[in-house]
Coordinates of C-alpha atoms (C1' of nucleotides) in Angstrom, one line a residue:
Chain A
X201 CA 0.0 0.0 0.0
X202 CA 1.4 3.3 -0.9
X203 CA 1.7 5.9 1.8
X204 CA -0.2 8.5 -0.3
X205 CA -3.4 6.4 -0.3
X206 CA -5.7 7.4 2.4
X207 CA -6.2 4.5 4.7
X208 CA -9.6 3.9 6.3
X209 CA -9.1 4.5 10.1
X210 CA -10.0 1.5 12.1
X211 CA -11.2 1.6 15.6
X212 CA -10.9 -1.1 18.5
X213 CA -14.5 -2.1 18.3
X214 CA -14.3 -2.6 14.5
X215 CA -11.3 -4.7 15.1
X216 CA -12.9 -6.9 17.8
X217 CA -16.0 -7.4 15.7
X218 CA -14.0 -8.1 12.6
X219 CA -12.0 -10.7 14.5
X220 CA -15.2 -12.3 15.8
X221 CA -16.7 -12.5 12.4
X222 CA -13.6 -13.9 10.9
X223 CA -13.5 -16.6 13.7
X224 CA -17.1 -17.4 13.0
X225 CA -18.2 -16.4 16.6
X226 CA -22.0 -16.0 16.9
X227 CA -22.2 -18.0 13.5
X228 CA -20.5 -14.9 12.0
X229 CA -23.5 -12.7 12.9
X230 CA -23.4 -9.2 14.1
X231 CA -26.3 -7.9 16.1
X232 CA -26.3 -4.6 17.9
X233 CA -28.8 -2.3 19.5
X234 CA -29.3 1.4 20.2
X235 CA -31.0 1.5 23.7
X236 CA -32.1 5.0 24.7
X237 CA -34.2 5.7 27.8
X238 CA -37.2 7.6 26.5
X239 CA -36.8 10.4 29.0
X240 CA -35.5 13.2 26.7
X241 CA -34.5 14.3 23.3
X242 CA -31.5 12.7 21.6
X243 CA -28.3 14.8 21.1
X244 CA -25.1 14.6 19.1
X245 CA -23.6 12.3 21.6
X246 CA -26.4 9.8 21.0
X247 CA -25.7 10.3 17.3
X248 CA -22.1 8.9 17.9
X249 CA -23.7 5.8 19.5
X250 CA -26.4 5.5 16.7
X251 CA -23.8 5.7 14.0
X252 CA -21.6 3.1 15.9
X253 CA -24.4 0.7 16.5
X254 CA -26.2 0.9 13.2
X255 CA -22.8 1.5 11.3
X256 CA -21.2 -1.7 12.9
X257 CA -24.1 -3.9 12.1
X258 CA -24.5 -2.5 8.7
X259 CA -20.8 -3.0 7.9
X260 CA -21.1 -6.8 8.5
X261 CA -24.5 -7.2 7.0
X262 CA -25.9 -7.6 10.6
X263 CA -28.9 -6.2 12.4
X264 CA -29.4 -3.3 14.9
X265 CA -32.5 -3.0 17.1
X266 CA -33.9 0.2 18.5
X267 CA -34.8 -0.6 22.0
X268 CA -36.3 1.7 24.6
X269 CA -35.0 1.2 28.0
X270 CA -38.3 2.0 29.6
X271 CA -37.7 0.6 33.1
X272 CA -38.4 3.7 35.0
X273 CA -41.9 4.9 34.1
X274 CA -41.6 7.8 36.6
X275 CA -39.5 9.8 34.2
X276 CA -40.3 8.5 30.8
X277 CA -42.9 9.5 28.2
X278 CA -44.4 8.7 24.9
X279 CA -43.5 12.1 23.5
X280 CA -39.9 11.1 23.8
X281 CA -40.2 7.7 22.1
X282 CA -41.9 9.3 19.1
X283 CA -39.2 12.0 19.0
X284 CA -36.3 9.4 19.3
X285 CA -37.8 7.3 16.5
X286 CA -37.9 10.4 14.3
X287 CA -34.4 11.4 15.0
X288 CA -33.0 7.8 14.3
X289 CA -34.9 7.8 11.1
X290 CA -33.9 11.3 10.1
X291 CA -30.2 10.4 10.6
X292 CA -30.8 7.7 7.9
X293 CA -31.0 4.5 9.9
X294 CA -33.5 1.7 9.8
X295 CA -33.8 -0.5 12.9
X296 CA -34.2 -4.1 12.4
X297 CA -36.7 -4.4 15.2
X298 CA -38.4 -2.0 17.5
X299 CA -38.4 -3.3 21.1
X300 CA -39.0 -2.0 24.5
X301 CA -37.4 -3.4 27.7
X302 CA -40.9 -3.6 29.1
X303 CA -41.7 -6.3 26.4
X304 CA -39.6 -8.5 28.6
X305 CA -41.0 -7.7 32.0
X306 CA -42.6 -11.2 32.2
X307 CA -39.4 -13.0 31.2
X308 CA -37.4 -10.8 33.5
X309 CA -39.7 -11.6 36.5
X310 CA -39.4 -15.4 35.8
X311 CA -35.6 -15.1 35.5
X312 CA -35.6 -13.2 38.8
X313 CA -37.5 -16.1 40.5
X314 CA -34.9 -18.4 39.0
X315 CA -32.2 -16.4 40.8
X316 CA -34.0 -16.5 44.0
X317 CA -34.4 -20.3 43.7
X318 CA -30.7 -20.6 43.2
X319 CA -30.3 -18.5 46.3
X320 CA -28.6 -15.9 44.2
X321 CA -31.1 -13.2 45.1
X322 CA -33.0 -12.1 48.1
X323 CA -35.6 -9.6 49.2
X324 CA -34.1 -6.9 51.4
X325 CA -36.5 -5.0 53.7
X326 CA -34.0 -2.5 54.8
X327 CA -34.7 1.3 54.2
X328 CA -33.0 2.9 51.3
X329 CA -30.8 4.7 53.9
X330 CA -29.8 1.4 55.6
X331 CA -29.0 -0.1 52.3
X332 CA -26.6 2.8 51.5
X333 CA -25.0 2.6 54.9
X334 CA -24.4 -1.1 54.5
X335 CA -22.9 -0.7 51.1
X336 CA -19.7 0.7 52.7
X337 CA -17.5 3.2 50.9
X338 CA -15.0 3.4 48.1
X339 CA -12.4 2.3 50.5
X340 CA -14.3 0.2 53.1
X341 CA -16.1 -3.0 52.4
X342 CA -19.8 -3.3 52.9
X343 CA -21.7 -5.3 55.5
X344 CA -24.2 -7.9 54.7
X345 CA -27.9 -7.1 55.2
X346 CA -29.8 -8.8 58.1
X347 CA -32.2 -10.1 55.4
X348 CA -29.5 -11.6 53.3
X349 CA -30.2 -15.2 54.5
X350 CA -34.0 -15.3 54.1
X351 CA -35.0 -18.7 52.9
X352 CA -35.8 -19.3 49.2
X353 CA -39.4 -19.9 50.0
X354 CA -39.8 -16.7 51.9
X355 CA -38.0 -14.7 49.2
X356 CA -40.2 -16.3 46.6
X357 CA -43.3 -15.3 48.5
X358 CA -42.3 -11.8 49.3
X359 CA -41.2 -11.1 45.8
X360 CA -44.5 -12.3 44.4
X361 CA -46.4 -10.1 47.0
X362 CA -44.1 -7.2 45.9
X363 CA -45.2 -7.8 42.4
X364 CA -48.9 -8.1 43.4
X365 CA -48.8 -4.6 44.9
X366 CA -49.1 -5.6 48.5
X367 CA -46.3 -3.3 49.6
X368 CA -45.7 0.4 49.3
X369 CA -42.8 2.0 47.4
X370 CA -39.5 1.4 49.3
X371 CA -40.7 -1.3 51.6
X372 CA -38.6 -4.0 50.0
X373 CA -36.2 -4.4 47.1
X374 CA -34.9 -7.6 45.4
X375 CA -31.2 -7.8 45.5
X376 CA -28.5 -10.0 43.9
X377 CA -26.5 -12.0 46.4
X378 CA -23.0 -11.4 45.2
X379 CA -20.2 -10.0 47.3
X380 CA -20.6 -7.3 49.9
X381 CA -16.7 -6.9 50.2
X382 CA -16.1 -6.5 46.4
X383 CA -13.8 -3.6 45.5
X384 CA -16.4 -3.0 42.8
X385 CA -19.3 -1.4 44.5
X386 CA -21.6 -2.6 41.7
X387 CA -21.1 -6.1 42.9
X388 CA -22.1 -5.4 46.6
X389 CA -25.6 -7.0 46.2
X390 CA -27.0 -4.6 43.6
X391 CA -30.7 -4.0 43.5
X392 CA -32.5 -5.9 40.8
X393 CA -36.1 -4.8 41.5
X394 CA -37.7 -1.9 43.2
X395 CA -41.3 -1.2 44.1
X396 CA -42.8 1.7 42.0
X397 CA -46.5 2.1 42.0
X398 CA -46.5 4.0 38.9
X399 CA -48.5 3.7 35.7
X400 CA -46.4 2.6 32.8
X401 CA -47.1 3.9 29.3
X402 CA -47.0 0.4 27.8
X403 CA -47.7 -2.1 30.6
X404 CA -50.3 0.2 32.3
X405 CA -50.8 -0.8 36.0
X406 CA -49.9 -4.5 35.6
X407 CA -46.7 -4.0 37.5
X408 CA -45.8 -2.6 40.9
X409 CA -42.2 -3.5 40.6
X410 CA -39.8 -2.5 38.0
X411 CA -36.5 -4.0 37.1
X412 CA -33.2 -2.0 37.4
X413 CA -31.0 -1.2 34.5
X414 CA -28.1 -3.6 35.3
X415 CA -30.5 -6.5 35.5
X416 CA -32.7 -5.6 32.6
X417 CA -30.0 -4.5 30.0
X418 CA -28.0 -7.7 29.9
X419 CA -31.1 -10.0 29.9
X420 CA -32.7 -7.8 27.1
X421 CA -29.6 -8.1 25.1
X422 CA -29.5 -11.9 25.6
X423 CA -33.2 -12.2 24.6
X424 CA -32.6 -10.2 21.4
X425 CA -29.5 -12.2 20.5
X426 CA -27.3 -9.2 20.7
X427 CA -23.7 -10.1 19.8
X428 CA -21.9 -6.9 20.8
X429 CA -23.5 -4.7 23.4
X430 CA -21.8 -1.3 22.9
X431 CA -22.1 1.3 25.6
X432 CA -20.2 4.3 27.1
X433 CA -17.2 4.1 29.5
X434 CA -19.1 4.7 32.7
X435 CA -20.5 1.3 32.4
X436 CA -17.1 -0.4 32.5
X437 CA -17.4 -1.5 36.1
X438 CA -20.9 -2.6 35.5
X439 CA -19.6 -5.3 33.1
X440 CA -18.8 -7.8 35.8
X441 CA -22.5 -7.5 36.9
X442 CA -23.7 -7.8 33.3
X443 CA -21.7 -11.0 32.9
X444 CA -22.7 -12.3 36.3
X445 CA -26.3 -12.1 35.6
X446 CA -26.0 -13.8 32.3
X447 CA -23.7 -16.5 33.8
X448 CA -26.1 -17.3 36.7
X449 CA -29.1 -17.3 34.4
X450 CA -27.4 -19.5 31.8
X451 CA -29.0 -17.6 29.0
X452 CA -28.8 -19.1 25.5
X453 CA -26.4 -16.4 24.5
X454 CA -24.0 -14.1 26.2
X455 CA -23.5 -10.8 24.5
X456 CA -20.1 -9.1 24.9
X457 CA -20.3 -5.6 26.4
X458 CA -17.7 -3.2 24.9
X459 CA -17.4 0.3 26.2
X460 CA -16.3 3.5 24.3
X461 CA -15.8 7.1 25.3
X462 CA -18.7 9.4 25.1
X463 CA -18.5 12.5 23.0
X464 CA -17.4 15.8 24.5
X465 CA -17.8 18.8 22.2
X466 CA -16.3 22.2 22.9
X467 CA -18.8 25.1 23.8
X468 CA -21.5 22.3 24.3
X469 CA -23.1 20.5 27.1
X470 CA -24.2 16.9 26.5
X471 CA -25.6 15.7 29.6
X472 CA -29.4 15.1 29.5
X473 CA -29.8 16.7 32.9
X474 CA -28.2 20.0 31.9
X475 CA -30.0 20.0 28.4
X476 CA -33.3 19.7 30.2
X477 CA -32.2 22.6 32.4
X478 CA -31.4 24.8 29.5
X479 CA -35.0 24.3 28.2
X480 CA -36.7 24.5 31.7
X481 CA -34.8 27.6 32.7
X482 CA -35.6 29.4 29.5
X483 CA -32.1 29.8 28.3
X484 CA -33.3 28.5 24.9
X485 CA -36.7 28.5 23.2
X486 CA -37.1 24.7 23.3
X487 CA -35.7 21.4 22.6
X488 CA -35.3 22.2 19.0
X489 CA -33.8 25.6 19.4
X490 CA -31.1 25.8 16.7
X491 CA -28.5 26.4 19.4
X492 CA -29.2 23.1 21.0
X493 CA -26.9 20.0 20.6
X494 CA -30.1 18.0 20.2
X495 CA -30.6 16.2 16.9
X496 CA -33.8 18.1 16.4
X497 CA -32.1 21.4 17.3
X498 CA -29.2 20.7 14.9
X499 CA -31.7 19.7 12.3
X500 CA -33.5 23.0 12.6
X501 CA -30.1 24.8 12.7
X502 CA -29.4 23.4 9.3
X503 CA -27.2 20.4 9.9
X504 CA -27.9 17.4 7.6
X505 CA -28.0 13.7 8.4
X506 CA -25.0 13.1 6.2
X507 CA -23.0 15.9 7.8
X508 CA -23.7 14.3 11.3
X509 CA -22.7 10.9 10.1
X510 CA -19.6 12.3 8.6
X511 CA -18.8 13.9 11.9
X512 CA -19.3 10.7 13.9
X513 CA -17.0 8.9 11.3
X514 CA -14.3 11.6 11.6
X515 CA -14.1 11.7 15.5
X516 CA -13.5 8.0 15.7
X517 CA -14.2 5.6 18.5
X518 CA -11.8 5.2 21.3
X519 CA -11.6 4.9 25.1
X520 CA -9.9 8.4 25.4
X521 CA -11.7 11.2 27.0
X522 CA -11.5 13.3 24.0
X523 CA -12.7 16.9 23.5
X524 CA -13.8 17.6 19.9
X525 CA -13.3 21.0 18.5
X526 CA -16.3 22.8 17.0
X527 CA -14.2 23.2 13.8
X528 CA -14.7 19.5 13.1
X529 CA -18.4 19.7 13.1
X530 CA -18.4 22.9 11.1
X531 CA -16.1 21.3 8.4
X532 CA -18.6 18.4 8.1
X533 CA -21.5 20.7 7.3
X534 CA -19.5 23.1 5.1
X535 CA -18.2 20.2 3.1
X536 CA -21.6 18.9 2.3
X537 CA -23.4 22.2 1.7
X538 CA -20.6 23.6 -0.4
X539 CA -21.3 20.7 -2.8
X540 CA -25.0 20.7 -2.6
X541 CA -26.5 24.2 -1.5
X542 CA -27.6 26.5 -4.3
X543 CA -26.1 29.9 -4.1
X544 CA -28.1 33.0 -3.4
X545 CA -27.5 36.6 -2.5
X546 CA -28.8 38.1 0.7
X547 CA -28.2 41.4 2.3
X548 CA -28.3 41.2 6.0
X549 CA -27.7 44.8 7.1
X550 CA -28.8 46.9 4.1
X551 CA -27.4 50.2 2.8
X552 CA -28.9 51.6 -0.3
X553 CA -26.7 52.1 -3.3
X554 CA -28.0 54.4 -6.1
X555 CA -26.2 54.0 -9.4
X556 CA -26.7 57.6 -10.6
X557 CA -25.7 57.0 -14.2
X558 CA -28.5 54.6 -14.8
X559 CA -32.0 55.7 -15.8
X560 CA -34.7 55.5 -13.0
X561 CA -36.5 52.7 -14.7
X562 CA -33.3 50.7 -15.5
X563 CA -34.0 47.0 -15.3
X564 CA -31.8 44.1 -16.4
X565 CA -32.3 40.4 -15.8
X566 CA -29.2 38.4 -15.2
X567 CA -29.0 34.6 -15.3
X568 CA -26.8 33.3 -12.4
X569 CA -25.5 29.8 -11.9
X570 CA -27.0 28.2 -8.9
X571 CA -23.6 26.7 -8.3
X572 CA -20.2 27.8 -9.5
X573 CA -18.8 24.4 -9.8
X574 CA -21.9 22.3 -10.9
X575 CA -23.6 23.3 -14.0
X576 CA -26.3 20.7 -13.5
X577 CA -27.6 22.9 -10.7
X578 CA -29.0 25.2 -13.2
X579 CA -29.5 28.9 -13.2
X580 CA -31.9 31.5 -11.7
X581 CA -32.8 35.0 -12.7
X582 CA -31.6 38.0 -10.8
X583 CA -32.9 41.4 -11.5
X584 CA -30.6 44.4 -11.6
X585 CA -31.9 47.9 -11.0
X586 CA -30.7 51.5 -10.5
X587 CA -31.0 51.1 -6.7
X588 CA -29.6 48.1 -5.0
X589 CA -28.8 47.1 -1.4
X590 CA -25.3 46.1 -0.3
X591 CA -24.2 45.0 3.2
X592 CA -23.1 47.7 5.6
X593 CA -19.8 46.1 6.3
X594 CA -19.0 46.0 2.6
X595 CA -18.4 49.7 2.8
X596 CA -15.9 51.5 4.9
X597 CA -15.3 55.2 5.1
X598 CA -12.0 54.5 6.8
X599 CA -11.0 51.0 5.6
X600 CA -8.8 48.7 7.7
X601 CA -5.7 47.5 6.2
X602 CA -6.1 45.0 3.2
X603 CA -9.7 45.9 3.0
X604 CA -11.1 44.7 -0.5
X605 CA -14.6 46.2 -0.5
X606 CA -16.1 49.6 -1.3
X607 CA -14.4 52.8 0.0
X608 CA -15.0 56.5 -0.9
X609 CA -13.8 57.0 -4.4
X610 CA -13.0 53.3 -4.8
X611 CA -14.3 50.6 -7.0
X612 CA -15.8 47.3 -6.4
X613 CA -17.5 44.5 -8.5
X614 CA -21.2 43.9 -7.9
X615 CA -21.1 40.2 -8.0
X616 CA -22.2 39.0 -11.5
X617 CA -22.8 42.6 -12.5
X618 CA -20.9 45.8 -13.2
X619 CA -18.0 47.6 -11.4
X620 CA -19.2 50.4 -9.6
X621 CA -17.4 53.4 -8.1
X622 CA -18.5 55.3 -5.0
X623 CA -18.9 58.9 -5.7
X624 CA -20.8 60.3 -2.7
X625 CA -21.9 59.4 0.8
X626 CA -25.2 60.6 2.2
X627 CA -25.5 60.4 6.1
X628 CA -28.2 61.2 8.5
X629 CA -27.7 63.7 11.4
X630 CA -26.0 61.1 13.6
X631 CA -23.4 60.4 10.9
X632 CA -24.9 57.0 10.0
X633 CA -24.5 56.2 6.3
X634 CA -27.9 56.3 4.6
X635 CA -27.1 55.9 1.1
X636 CA -24.1 55.7 -1.4
X637 CA -24.3 57.2 -4.7
X638 CA -22.2 55.5 -7.3
X639 CA -21.5 55.3 -11.0
X640 CA -20.9 52.2 -13.0
X641 CA -18.6 51.2 -15.8
X642 CA -20.9 49.8 -18.5
X643 CA -18.0 47.9 -20.1
X644 CA -17.4 45.6 -17.2
X645 CA -20.3 43.2 -17.4
X646 CA -18.7 39.8 -17.8
X647 CA -15.5 41.6 -18.6
X648 CA -12.5 42.8 -16.5
X649 CA -12.2 46.5 -16.4
X650 CA -9.7 48.1 -18.8
X651 CA -6.4 49.3 -17.4
X652 CA -6.9 48.7 -13.8
X653 CA -7.5 45.9 -11.2
X654 CA -10.7 45.8 -9.3
X655 CA -10.1 43.1 -6.6
X656 CA -13.2 43.3 -4.4
X657 CA -16.5 41.6 -5.2
X658 CA -19.6 42.2 -3.1
X659 CA -23.0 40.8 -3.1
X660 CA -26.1 42.8 -3.6
X661 CA -29.9 42.7 -4.0
X662 CA -32.1 44.9 -6.2
X663 CA -33.9 47.4 -3.9
X664 CA -37.0 47.3 -6.0
X665 CA -37.3 43.5 -6.4
X666 CA -35.6 42.3 -3.2
X667 CA -37.9 40.6 -0.7
X668 CA -37.8 41.3 3.1
X669 CA -36.6 38.4 5.3
X670 CA -35.7 37.7 8.9
X671 CA -32.4 36.0 9.4
X672 CA -31.2 34.5 12.7
X673 CA -27.6 34.3 13.3
X674 CA -26.3 31.6 15.7
X675 CA -23.1 31.6 17.6
X676 CA -21.9 29.1 20.3
X677 CA -24.5 28.8 23.2
X678 CA -21.7 29.0 25.7
X679 CA -18.7 31.2 26.2
X680 CA -16.6 28.5 27.6
X681 CA -15.1 25.5 25.8
X682 CA -16.2 23.4 28.8
X683 CA -19.2 25.2 30.1
X684 CA -19.6 22.9 33.1
X685 CA -16.6 24.8 34.5
X686 CA -18.6 27.8 35.0
X687 CA -20.1 28.7 38.3
X688 CA -23.6 28.5 37.0
X689 CA -25.4 27.7 33.8
X690 CA -26.6 31.2 33.4
X691 CA -23.1 32.4 33.6
X692 CA -21.9 30.3 30.9
X693 CA -24.5 31.3 28.3
X694 CA -23.3 33.4 25.5
X695 CA -25.5 36.5 25.2
X696 CA -24.8 36.7 21.6
X697 CA -25.7 33.1 20.9
X698 CA -28.8 34.2 19.0
X699 CA -28.9 37.4 17.0
X700 CA -32.1 38.0 15.1
X701 CA -31.9 40.4 12.0
X702 CA -35.5 41.5 10.9
X703 CA -34.7 43.9 8.2
X704 CA -32.8 41.7 5.8
X705 CA -33.4 41.8 2.1
X706 CA -32.9 38.6 -0.1
X707 CA -33.0 38.1 -3.8
X708 CA -36.4 37.2 -5.4
X709 CA -35.6 33.7 -6.2
X710 CA -35.7 33.0 -2.5
X711 CA -39.4 33.7 -2.6
X712 CA -39.7 30.1 -3.6
X713 CA -37.7 28.7 -0.8
X714 CA -39.4 25.9 1.2
X715 CA -38.8 25.1 4.8
X716 CA -35.7 23.1 5.5
X717 CA -34.1 24.1 2.2
X718 CA -30.4 24.8 2.3
X719 CA -28.8 27.7 0.6
X720 CA -25.3 29.4 0.5
X721 CA -25.8 33.1 1.0
X722 CA -22.7 34.1 -1.1
X723 CA -19.9 35.5 0.9
X724 CA -21.8 35.1 4.2
X725 CA -22.5 31.5 5.0
X726 CA -24.9 28.6 4.7
X727 CA -28.5 29.1 5.7
X728 CA -31.6 27.0 6.0
X729 CA -35.3 28.1 5.8
X730 CA -36.6 27.6 9.3
X731 CA -38.7 24.5 9.5
X732 CA -41.1 26.1 12.0
X733 CA -41.3 29.8 11.1
X734 CA -40.5 30.1 7.5
X735 CA -43.2 30.9 5.0
X736 CA -43.4 32.6 1.6
X737 CA -45.1 35.5 3.2
X738 CA -42.5 35.8 6.0
X739 CA -39.3 34.2 5.0
X740 CA -37.1 33.2 7.9
X741 CA -33.5 31.8 7.5
X742 CA -31.3 30.3 10.1
X743 CA -27.5 30.6 9.7
X744 CA -26.2 27.1 10.0
X745 CA -22.5 28.0 9.7
X746 CA -20.5 30.9 8.4
X747 CA -18.3 30.5 5.3
X748 CA -14.7 29.8 6.2
X749 CA -13.0 33.1 6.6
X750 CA -9.3 33.6 6.3
X751 CA -9.5 37.3 6.4
X752 CA -8.6 38.6 9.9
X753 CA -11.7 40.2 11.0
Chain B
rU144 C1' -2.6 0.4 51.5
rG145 C1' -10.9 0.2 47.3
rG146 C1' -12.1 -1.1 42.2
rG147 C1' -12.1 -0.1 36.9
rC148 C1' -10.1 2.7 32.7
rC149 C1' -7.1 6.2 29.8
rG150 C1' -2.4 8.8 28.2
rU151 C1' 0.8 9.1 20.1
rC152 C1' 1.5 16.7 16.8
rG153 C1' -2.7 22.6 19.0
rC154 C1' -7.6 19.1 18.5
rC155 C1' -9.1 14.1 17.0
rA156 C1' -6.8 9.4 15.5
rA157 C1' -4.2 5.1 12.9
rG158 C1' -0.4 2.0 14.7
rC159 C1' -0.8 -4.5 17.8
rG160 C1' 8.1 -6.2 18.1
rG161 C1' 11.3 -4.3 12.2
rU162 C1' 7.0 1.8 8.7
rU163 C1' 11.1 7.6 6.6
rA164 C1' 5.3 7.3 13.2
rA165 C1' -1.1 7.0 8.4
rG166 C1' -5.1 10.2 7.8
rG167 C1' -8.5 14.4 9.2
rC168 C1' -9.3 19.1 11.6
rA169 C1' -6.6 23.5 12.8
rC170 C1' -2.5 26.4 11.4
rC171 C1' 1.3 28.4 7.9
rG172 C1' 2.9 29.3 2.9
rG173 C1' 2.0 29.4 -2.8
rG174 C1' -1.4 28.9 -7.4
rU175 C1' -6.5 29.4 -9.7
rU176 C1' -10.9 32.1 -8.9
rU177 C1' -16.3 37.9 -10.6
rU178 C1' -18.0 34.2 -3.3
rG179 C1' -11.5 37.2 1.1
rA180 C1' -15.7 30.6 -0.4
rU181 C1' -14.4 26.3 -3.3
rC182 C1' -10.4 23.9 -5.8
rC183 C1' -5.1 22.7 -6.4
rC184 C1' 0.1 22.3 -4.5
rG185 C1' 3.5 22.5 -0.5
rG186 C1' 4.8 22.7 4.9
rC187 C1' 3.6 20.9 9.8
rA188 C1' 5.9 14.6 15.8
rU189 C1' 14.2 12.0 14.9
rU190 C1' 9.3 11.1 18.3
rC191 C1' 4.8 8.2 21.1
rG192 C1' 3.3 11.1 29.5
rG193 C1' 8.3 10.1 32.4
rA194 C1' 12.4 6.9 34.0
rG195 C1' 14.4 2.2 33.8
rG196 C1' 14.5 -2.9 31.8
rU197 C1' 13.8 -7.1 27.9
rU198 C1' 15.4 -7.4 22.6
rC199 C1' 19.8 -7.4 17.1
rG200 C1' 15.6 -4.0 17.0
rA201 C1' 10.2 -1.0 21.3
rA202 C1' 5.0 3.8 20.4
rU203 C1' 4.2 -1.5 20.4
rC204 C1' 6.6 -6.5 25.8
rC205 C1' 7.9 -5.8 31.4
rU206 C1' 8.6 -2.7 36.0
rC207 C1' 8.1 1.7 38.6
rC208 C1' 6.6 6.6 38.5
rC209 C1' 3.5 11.0 36.9
rG210 C1' -1.1 13.0 34.9
rG211 C1' -6.4 12.5 33.9
rC212 C1' -11.5 10.1 33.9
rC213 C1' -15.4 6.8 36.2
rC214 C1' -17.9 4.3 40.6
rA215 C1' -20.8 4.6 47.0
rG216 C1' -29.4 5.7 42.9
rC217 C1' -34.5 1.7 45.4
rC218 C1' -31.4 6.6 37.8
rA219 C1' -29.9 5.0 33.0

RNA sequence: UGGGCCGUCGCCAAGCGGUUAAGGCACCGGGUUUUGAUCCCGGCAUUCGGAGGUUCGAAUCCUCCCGGCCCAGCCA
């Protein structure tokens, strides 16, 4: 292999799966699952897991299930399961089967009775407080519960009565009987079932006991024939328990749990708890606020499924606690939109330019390519008139060094049109520029000007044909690369994270824009018609990302 | 003197005893360009957290040390 050929980066999970497939383990099958708890909206960190699970299965012609880990009815809701399904589909993945942990409640209950019969589980009637005290600490072993040696018969009886609702929340729990002195606290007789007299969306009031994650997850994996159970690093020391349950239960298959590092993204918070807080405290407008790291928020911001998948591929899968720079994400969306987004002109902060040597009723229709490198994207018509708008920062009375735009007495190219020269500045009483009066060189349409160089090119919109629009600019939601380092959430919020511009003018072709359509506003950035607020009557565009800008601002 | 895990370029990340230590992002040049965009070309780790050791040969094996992350829910 020559060194110049790009090599597809592997990752340790791919290597393990590859080896297993080659060795014929699990009959060469690969079965994974994406197992969210339906207690919130998915975010970019989940996208990493989704791409890993669906991607790994897809790579080896395997299957990937979508499984809702709905074992805690107190905090889960149907709204979230629907949202999660939408997000996974939108990302471009199809689950092999849609399952719920609650589908297995009966089996789970029977397996638990089996553990009791084997004297591997017991009903503990201690209070939550007592259980915590008896668990010991990180450095001290725990002490056995006084209920640890209840007879199998008594445990079976109590467990059944727990199930039948005879007891109140907290009166008893079912615990695994493992090792109260284990260095791994998860092995100090972990809770398997707790009493929760809560209505469950799918099982209704059938159950008054609900199984815990550690017990449910491994059994669910085994029931579904999962071969590789991929989860994040914090579950590493749960793996001995995962294996213990499956070994004791002698399930027909024993999936391999493999852990990888969760995503950390600069200027972003990716913990469900904090994301909920952003919404509840009103720091953002909702779960789908374009500044949110949620899939639905990023979608509204203008990120595409392909760009998110590309991102997940680029960041890799390891066990390192890595912090990804925003630039990686931005590159992914720019890469895709550069190839696909039609170009348009939009003026965000308009100043009127009158081309004085053109007649009042001058009107010319230009045909502009929708894409400079892709003829198949076609063309659109752009009207040119005596009065146009340009962006305020494309004119400078006192230009900074290397400024290539319009200055008093200077020339600039109106993109796709003529070279104009600024002859006169009209200001209001406060010194604010109201209008620029310019002349044009009629011999510069599609031609370089004679005898001089005009370096700058600026975008514009006909003042008579342009249409008003609202444009929302988005910046990082937080001012700190790691916002959790701030004293409070409020303190970490970037006050400039959302800037709403309500008097923008965009070219007429944008009148046809439909919600969720992507564009490049030339020289500015990539924008998307807002999926909620945009309409032909009141166009609203969100800035997805700026264009790369190598000019020191 | 609890247990588990991680340290390869500014940020990611390949590498699995013999390579001039991949690639991407970022950055720095230079060229093309009616988007300061795109595109193209070039540069960017004598060194793999540190110190010892094993070996003809170590980022890869061993030992110790240093730094970082996770765990004491009847959450997931």
